[in-house]
PDB file of C-alpha atoms in Angstrom:
ATOM      1  CA  MET A   1       0.080   0.099   0.097  1.00 93.00           C
ATOM      2  CA  ARG A   2       2.540   2.441   0.778  1.00 95.00           C
ATOM      3  CA  ASN A   3       4.420   1.964  -2.752  1.00 97.00           C
ATOM      4  CA  LEU A   4       0.951   2.531  -4.591  1.00 97.00           C
ATOM      5  CA  ILE A   5       0.687   5.896  -2.341  1.00 97.00           C
ATOM      6  CA  LEU A   6       4.430   6.920  -3.503  1.00 98.00           C
ATOM      7  CA  MET A   7       3.260   6.328  -7.129  1.00 98.00           C
ATOM      8  CA  ILE A   8       0.152   8.590  -6.587  1.00 98.00           C
ATOM      9  CA  ILE A   9       2.301  10.875  -5.066  1.00 98.00           C
ATOM     10  CA  ALA A  10       4.966  10.647  -7.647  1.00 98.00           C
ATOM     11  CA  TYR A  11       2.299  10.765 -10.664  1.00 98.00           C
ATOM     12  CA  LEU A  12       0.901  13.932  -8.880  1.00 98.00           C
ATOM     13  CA  LEU A  13       4.154  15.855  -8.800  1.00 98.00           C
ATOM     14  CA  GLY A  14       4.969  14.898 -12.204  1.00 98.00           C
ATOM     15  CA  SER A  15       1.441  16.341 -13.094  1.00 98.00           C
ATOM     16  CA  PHE A  16       2.313  19.862 -11.987  1.00 97.00           C
ATOM     17  CA  PRO A  17       2.155  21.739 -15.185  1.00 97.00           C
ATOM     18  CA  SER A  18       5.087  23.810 -14.429  1.00 97.00           C
ATOM     19  CA  ALA A  19       4.818  25.611 -18.252  1.00 97.00           C
ATOM     20  CA  LEU A  20       1.280  26.428 -17.974  1.00 97.00           C
ATOM     21  CA  VAL A  21       1.529  27.639 -14.466  1.00 97.00           C
ATOM     22  CA  ILE A  22       4.376  29.935 -14.948  1.00 97.00           C
ATOM     23  CA  GLY A  23       3.368  30.904 -18.338  1.00 97.00           C
ATOM     24  CA  LYS A  24      -0.446  32.302 -17.306  1.00 97.00           C
ATOM     25  CA  THR A  25       0.421  33.676 -13.647  1.00 97.00           C
ATOM     26  CA  PHE A  26       3.643  35.585 -14.696  1.00 97.00           C
ATOM     27  CA  TYR A  27       3.225  36.195 -18.611  1.00 97.00           C
ATOM     28  CA  ASN A  28      -0.508  35.914 -19.020  1.00 97.00           C
ATOM     29  CA  LYS A  29       0.119  33.307 -21.937  1.00 96.00           C
ATOM     30  CA  ASP A  30      -1.045  29.618 -22.064  1.00 97.00           C
ATOM     31  CA  ILE A  31       2.047  28.199 -24.009  1.00 96.00           C
ATOM     32  CA  ARG A  32       0.198  25.531 -25.269  1.00 96.00           C
ATOM     33  CA  ASN A  33      -0.864  28.037 -27.888  1.00 96.00           C
ATOM     34  CA  TYR A  34       2.402  29.172 -28.631  1.00 94.00           C
ATOM     35  CA  GLY A  35       5.533  27.496 -30.345  1.00 89.00           C
ATOM     36  CA  SER A  36       5.220  23.740 -30.253  1.00 89.00           C
ATOM     37  CA  GLY A  37       2.121  23.761 -27.983  1.00 93.00           C
ATOM     38  CA  ASN A  38       4.026  21.318 -25.791  1.00 93.00           C
ATOM     39  CA  LEU A  39       3.897  21.865 -22.101  1.00 96.00           C
ATOM     40  CA  GLY A  40       8.189  21.364 -21.644  1.00 94.00           C
ATOM     41  CA  SER A  41      10.674  23.582 -20.987  1.00 93.00           C
ATOM     42  CA  THR A  42      12.246  23.865 -24.499  1.00 93.00           C
ATOM     43  CA  ASN A  43       8.963  25.356 -25.598  1.00 94.00           C
ATOM     44  CA  ALA A  44       8.844  27.523 -22.335  1.00 95.00           C
ATOM     45  CA  PHE A  45      12.352  28.938 -23.333  1.00 94.00           C
ATOM     46  CA  ARG A  46      11.007  29.812 -26.658  1.00 92.00           C
ATOM     47  CA  VAL A  47       7.601  31.228 -25.425  1.00 94.00           C
ATOM     48  CA  LEU A  48       8.517  32.833 -22.202  1.00 96.00           C
ATOM     49  CA  GLY A  49      12.283  33.604 -22.709  1.00 94.00           C
ATOM     50  CA  LYS A  50      15.405  32.408 -20.711  1.00 94.00           C
ATOM     51  CA  LYS A  51      13.844  33.412 -17.449  1.00 96.00           C
ATOM     52  CA  GLY A  52      10.532  31.762 -17.747  1.00 96.00           C
ATOM     53  CA  GLY A  53      12.233  29.062 -19.411  1.00 95.00           C
ATOM     54  CA  ALA A  54      14.814  28.382 -16.832  1.00 96.00           C
ATOM     55  CA  ILE A  55      12.231  28.837 -14.059  1.00 97.00           C
ATOM     56  CA  VAL A  56      10.284  25.945 -15.714  1.00 98.00           C
ATOM     57  CA  PHE A  57      13.165  24.118 -16.356  1.00 97.00           C
ATOM     58  CA  ILE A  58      14.256  23.877 -12.604  1.00 97.00           C
ATOM     59  CA  LEU A  59      10.668  23.054 -11.452  1.00 98.00           C
ATOM     60  CA  ASP A  60      10.504  20.261 -13.991  1.00 98.00           C
ATOM     61  CA  ILE A  61      13.579  18.944 -12.479  1.00 98.00           C
ATOM     62  CA  LEU A  62      12.590  19.066  -9.050  1.00 98.00           C
ATOM     63  CA  LYS A  63       9.379  17.103  -9.990  1.00 97.00           C
ATOM     64  CA  GLY A  64      11.351  14.198 -10.647  1.00 97.00           C
ATOM     65  CA  GLY A  65      13.872  14.597  -7.856  1.00 98.00           C
ATOM     66  CA  LEU A  66      11.362  14.943  -5.001  1.00 98.00           C
ATOM     67  CA  ALA A  67       9.622  12.113  -6.668  1.00 98.00           C
ATOM     68  CA  PHE A  68      12.696  10.038  -6.077  1.00 98.00           C
ATOM     69  CA  LEU A  69      13.907  11.545  -2.805  1.00 98.00           C
ATOM     70  CA  ILE A  70      10.279  10.809  -1.401  1.00 98.00           C
ATOM     71  CA  ALA A  71      10.245   7.499  -2.477  1.00 97.00           C
ATOM     72  CA  LYS A  72      13.714   7.007  -1.030  1.00 96.00           C
ATOM     73  CA  TYR A  73      13.258   8.239   2.437  1.00 97.00           C
ATOM     74  CA  ALA A  74       9.660   7.528   2.959  1.00 96.00           C
ATOM     75  CA  GLY A  75      10.216   3.977   3.351  1.00 91.00           C
ATOM     76  CA  ALA A  76       9.492   2.647  -0.293  1.00 95.00           C
ATOM     77  CA  THR A  77       9.913  -1.190  -0.305  1.00 96.00           C
ATOM     78  CA  ILE A  78      11.135  -1.039  -4.337  1.00 97.00           C
ATOM     79  CA  SER A  79      13.580   0.972  -5.821  1.00 97.00           C
ATOM     80  CA  PRO A  80      12.834   4.751  -5.783  1.00 98.00           C
ATOM     81  CA  LEU A  81      13.812   4.533  -9.417  1.00 98.00           C
ATOM     82  CA  ILE A  82      10.588   2.481  -9.980  1.00 98.00           C
ATOM     83  CA  ILE A  83       8.546   4.640  -8.187  1.00 98.00           C
ATOM     84  CA  ALA A  84       9.811   8.094  -9.597  1.00 98.00           C
ATOM     85  CA  VAL A  85       9.081   6.873 -13.108  1.00 97.00           C
ATOM     86  CA  PHE A  86       5.522   7.959 -12.243  1.00 98.00           C
ATOM     87  CA  ALA A  87       6.830  11.064 -12.345  1.00 98.00           C
ATOM     88  CA  LEU A  88       7.763  11.056 -15.584  1.00 97.00           C
ATOM     89  CA  ILE A  89       4.172   9.462 -16.776  1.00 97.00           C
ATOM     90  CA  GLY A  90       2.804  12.485 -14.739  1.00 98.00           C
ATOM     91  CA  HIS A  91       4.692  14.991 -16.849  1.00 97.00           C
ATOM     92  CA  ILE A  92       3.916  13.276 -20.030  1.00 97.00           C
ATOM     93  CA  TYR A  93       0.338  12.896 -19.136  1.00 97.00           C
ATOM     94  CA  PRO A  94      -0.705  15.237 -16.485  1.00 98.00           C
ATOM     95  CA  ILE A  95      -4.077  15.169 -14.753  1.00 98.00           C
ATOM     96  CA  PHE A  96      -3.913  18.714 -14.298  1.00 96.00           C
ATOM     97  CA  ALA A  97      -3.817  19.778 -18.028  1.00 96.00           C
ATOM     98  CA  ASN A  98      -5.827  17.234 -19.643  1.00 96.00           C
ATOM     99  CA  PHE A  99      -3.304  14.597 -19.934  1.00 97.00           C
ATOM    100  CA  LYS A 100      -1.384  16.703 -22.539  1.00 95.00           C
ATOM    101  CA  GLY A 101       2.150  17.361 -21.553  1.00 96.00           C
ATOM    102  CA  GLY A 102       5.696  17.751 -21.762  1.00 96.00           C
ATOM    103  CA  LYS A 103       8.612  15.264 -22.989  1.00 95.00           C
ATOM    104  CA  ALA A 104       9.835  13.892 -19.683  1.00 93.00           C
ATOM    105  CA  VAL A 105      13.693  14.993 -20.555  1.00 97.00           C
ATOM    106  CA  ALA A 106      13.750  17.719 -17.546  1.00 97.00           C
ATOM    107  CA  THR A 107      11.760  15.380 -15.302  1.00 98.00           C
ATOM    108  CA  SER A 108      14.107  12.314 -16.353  1.00 98.00           C
ATOM    109  CA  ALA A 109      16.915  14.500 -15.345  1.00 98.00           C
ATOM    110  CA  GLY A 110      15.893  15.306 -11.912  1.00 98.00           C
ATOM    111  CA  ILE A 111      15.812  11.634 -11.086  1.00 98.00           C
ATOM    112  CA  ILE A 112      19.118  11.149 -12.459  1.00 98.00           C
ATOM    113  CA  LEU A 113      20.210  14.029 -10.564  1.00 98.00           C
ATOM    114  CA  PHE A 114      18.889  12.721  -7.115  1.00 97.00           C
ATOM    115  CA  TYR A 115      20.233   9.355  -8.119  1.00 98.00           C
ATOM    116  CA  SER A 116      23.596   9.740  -9.530  1.00 98.00           C
ATOM    117  CA  PRO A 117      25.126  12.943  -9.125  1.00 98.00           C
ATOM    118  CA  LEU A 118      28.085  11.633 -11.613  1.00 98.00           C
ATOM    119  CA  LEU A 119      26.027  10.427 -13.960  1.00 98.00           C
ATOM    120  CA  PHE A 120      24.033  13.609 -14.114  1.00 98.00           C
ATOM    121  CA  ILE A 121      27.066  15.759 -14.643  1.00 98.00           C
ATOM    122  CA  THR A 122      28.398  13.475 -17.741  1.00 98.00           C
ATOM    123  CA  LEU A 123      24.827  13.479 -19.317  1.00 98.00           C
ATOM    124  CA  PHE A 124      24.909  17.275 -18.809  1.00 97.00           C
ATOM    125  CA  ILE A 125      28.128  17.695 -20.325  1.00 98.00           C
ATOM    126  CA  ILE A 126      27.083  15.536 -23.570  1.00 98.00           C
ATOM    127  CA  PHE A 127      24.260  17.754 -23.826  1.00 97.00           C
ATOM    128  CA  VAL A 128      25.691  20.827 -23.690  1.00 96.00           C
ATOM    129  CA  ILE A 129      28.438  19.694 -26.380  1.00 97.00           C
ATOM    130  CA  THR A 130      25.655  18.176 -28.642  1.00 97.00           C
ATOM    131  CA  LEU A 131      23.501  21.301 -28.579  1.00 96.00           C
ATOM    132  CA  LYS A 132      26.192  23.515 -29.276  1.00 95.00           C
ATOM    133  CA  ILE A 133      27.069  21.636 -32.311  1.00 95.00           C
ATOM    134  CA  TRP A 134      23.914  21.256 -33.854  1.00 95.00           C
ATOM    135  CA  LYS A 135      21.564  23.432 -31.810  1.00 94.00           C
ATOM    136  CA  MET A 136      18.530  21.202 -31.728  1.00 96.00           C
ATOM    137  CA  VAL A 137      17.257  20.405 -28.059  1.00 95.00           C
ATOM    138  CA  SER A 138      15.466  17.209 -29.459  1.00 96.00           C
ATOM    139  CA  LEU A 139      18.346  15.533 -30.809  1.00 97.00           C
ATOM    140  CA  SER A 140      20.632  16.524 -27.950  1.00 97.00           C
ATOM    141  CA  SER A 141      17.740  15.069 -25.781  1.00 97.00           C
ATOM    142  CA  THR A 142      17.824  11.605 -27.681  1.00 98.00           C
ATOM    143  CA  ILE A 143      21.834  11.479 -27.806  1.00 98.00           C
ATOM    144  CA  ILE A 144      21.828  12.065 -23.937  1.00 98.00           C
ATOM    145  CA  SER A 145      19.094   9.486 -23.607  1.00 98.00           C
ATOM    146  CA  ILE A 146      20.780   6.759 -25.623  1.00 98.00           C
ATOM    147  CA  ALA A 147      24.158   7.977 -23.596  1.00 98.00           C
ATOM    148  CA  ALA A 148      22.553   7.042 -20.513  1.00 98.00           C
ATOM    149  CA  VAL A 149      21.216   3.331 -21.517  1.00 98.00           C
ATOM    150  CA  PHE A 150      24.902   2.586 -22.728  1.00 98.00           C
ATOM    151  CA  ILE A 151      26.497   4.094 -19.317  1.00 98.00           C
ATOM    152  CA  VAL A 152      24.160   2.050 -17.066  1.00 98.00           C
ATOM    153  CA  TRP A 153      24.397  -1.053 -19.020  1.00 98.00           C
ATOM    154  CA  LEU A 154      28.273  -0.563 -19.510  1.00 98.00           C
ATOM    155  CA  GLY A 155      28.975   0.634 -15.862  1.00 97.00           C
ATOM    156  CA  ASN A 156      28.860  -0.439 -12.249  1.00 96.00           C
ATOM    157  CA  TYR A 157      24.636  -0.026 -11.742  1.00 98.00           C
ATOM    158  CA  ASP A 158      22.097  -2.522 -10.841  1.00 97.00           C
ATOM    159  CA  LEU A 159      19.931  -4.312 -12.806  1.00 98.00           C
ATOM    160  CA  THR A 160      16.873  -1.834 -11.761  1.00 97.00           C
ATOM    161  CA  ALA A 161      18.737   1.101 -12.690  1.00 98.00           C
ATOM    162  CA  ARG A 162      19.584  -0.588 -15.795  1.00 98.00           C
ATOM    163  CA  ILE A 163      15.903  -1.598 -16.841  1.00 98.00           C
ATOM    164  CA  MET A 164      14.166   1.915 -15.526  1.00 98.00           C
ATOM    165  CA  LEU A 165      17.039   4.253 -17.192  1.00 98.00           C
ATOM    166  CA  THR A 166      16.211   2.245 -20.605  1.00 98.00           C
ATOM    167  CA  ILE A 167      12.496   3.089 -19.789  1.00 97.00           C
ATOM    168  CA  PHE A 168      13.148   6.651 -19.252  1.00 97.00           C
ATOM    169  CA  ALA A 169      14.767   6.597 -22.693  1.00 98.00           C
ATOM    170  CA  VAL A 170      11.728   4.913 -24.559  1.00 97.00           C
ATOM    171  CA  PHE A 171       9.578   7.439 -23.259  1.00 97.00           C
ATOM    172  CA  ILE A 172      11.636  10.504 -24.428  1.00 97.00           C
ATOM    173  CA  ILE A 173      12.291   8.845 -27.642  1.00 97.00           C
ATOM    174  CA  ILE A 174       8.869   8.020 -28.398  1.00 97.00           C
ATOM    175  CA  LYS A 175       7.664  11.351 -27.561  1.00 96.00           C
ATOM    176  CA  HIS A 176      10.223  12.995 -30.021  1.00 97.00           C
ATOM    177  CA  ILE A 177       9.281  11.271 -32.991  1.00 96.00           C
ATOM    178  CA  PRO A 178       7.498  14.060 -34.671  1.00 95.00           C
ATOM    179  CA  ASN A 179      10.774  15.910 -33.999  1.00 95.00           C
ATOM    180  CA  TYR A 180      12.756  13.445 -35.895  1.00 96.00           C
ATOM    181  CA  LYS A 181      10.401  13.370 -38.854  1.00 95.00           C
ATOM    182  CA  ARG A 182      11.194  17.276 -38.846  1.00 95.00           C
ATOM    183  CA  ILE A 183      14.904  16.664 -38.408  1.00 95.00           C
ATOM    184  CA  LEU A 184      14.771  14.641 -41.531  1.00 96.00           C
ATOM    185  CA  ASN A 185      12.813  17.102 -43.626  1.00 96.00           C
ATOM    186  CA  GLY A 186      14.872  19.840 -42.286  1.00 92.00           C
ATOM    187  CA  THR A 187      12.224  21.880 -40.259  1.00 93.00           C
ATOM    188  CA  GLU A 188      13.077  21.104 -37.009  1.00 94.00           C
ATOM    189  CA  ASN A 189      13.196  24.085 -34.854  1.00 87.00           C
ATOM    190  CA  LYS A 190      16.770  25.353 -33.954  1.00 89.00           C
ATOM    191  CA  ALA A 191      17.500  26.701 -30.360  1.00 82.00           C
ATOM    192  CA  SER A 192      17.641  30.101 -31.015  1.00 70.00           C
ATOM    193  CA  PHE A 193      16.739  30.755 -27.456  1.00 57.00           C
ATOM    194  CA  LEU A 194      20.140  30.046 -26.152  1.00 54.00           C
TER     195      LEU A 194
END
């Protein structure tokens, strides 16, 4: 029962629509009507600017991080990573925003940050380098998702971490399929807000 309660808490944390709340409260904008229409930090940067985007990014990271920490210290009898995946589901399918959310990159990053800071730093460096080269957040997000899978399967990580980070990557890759189509036809948005 405790694990189920923690899963529900993680889902509700993930469901908090950071981009929608920040956009409406401070910018009088529903970012679902602008840019890609996505409730993620990339669209928040594009629509709300650097400051608004940064706030959304931090909040989205915290959603995943808090879900992991609560599970870790509230007596979950299964891996906190398993509990925390429900924060990703909440972010992608938020109950507070008609089940249309973001693409789970920042929320995944938050989970990884509190699970393994070293892994987070490694992936962040890869993200920055690839973003500088190609200027496409979608591509950089995909690269670090795949990199995370390789790192945990080849490194000294337990089986649960390997499986869960692979699931994180699958979520992210599936949510970016429309981006891959735009990359192939040359119409993907570049990160002009950087």
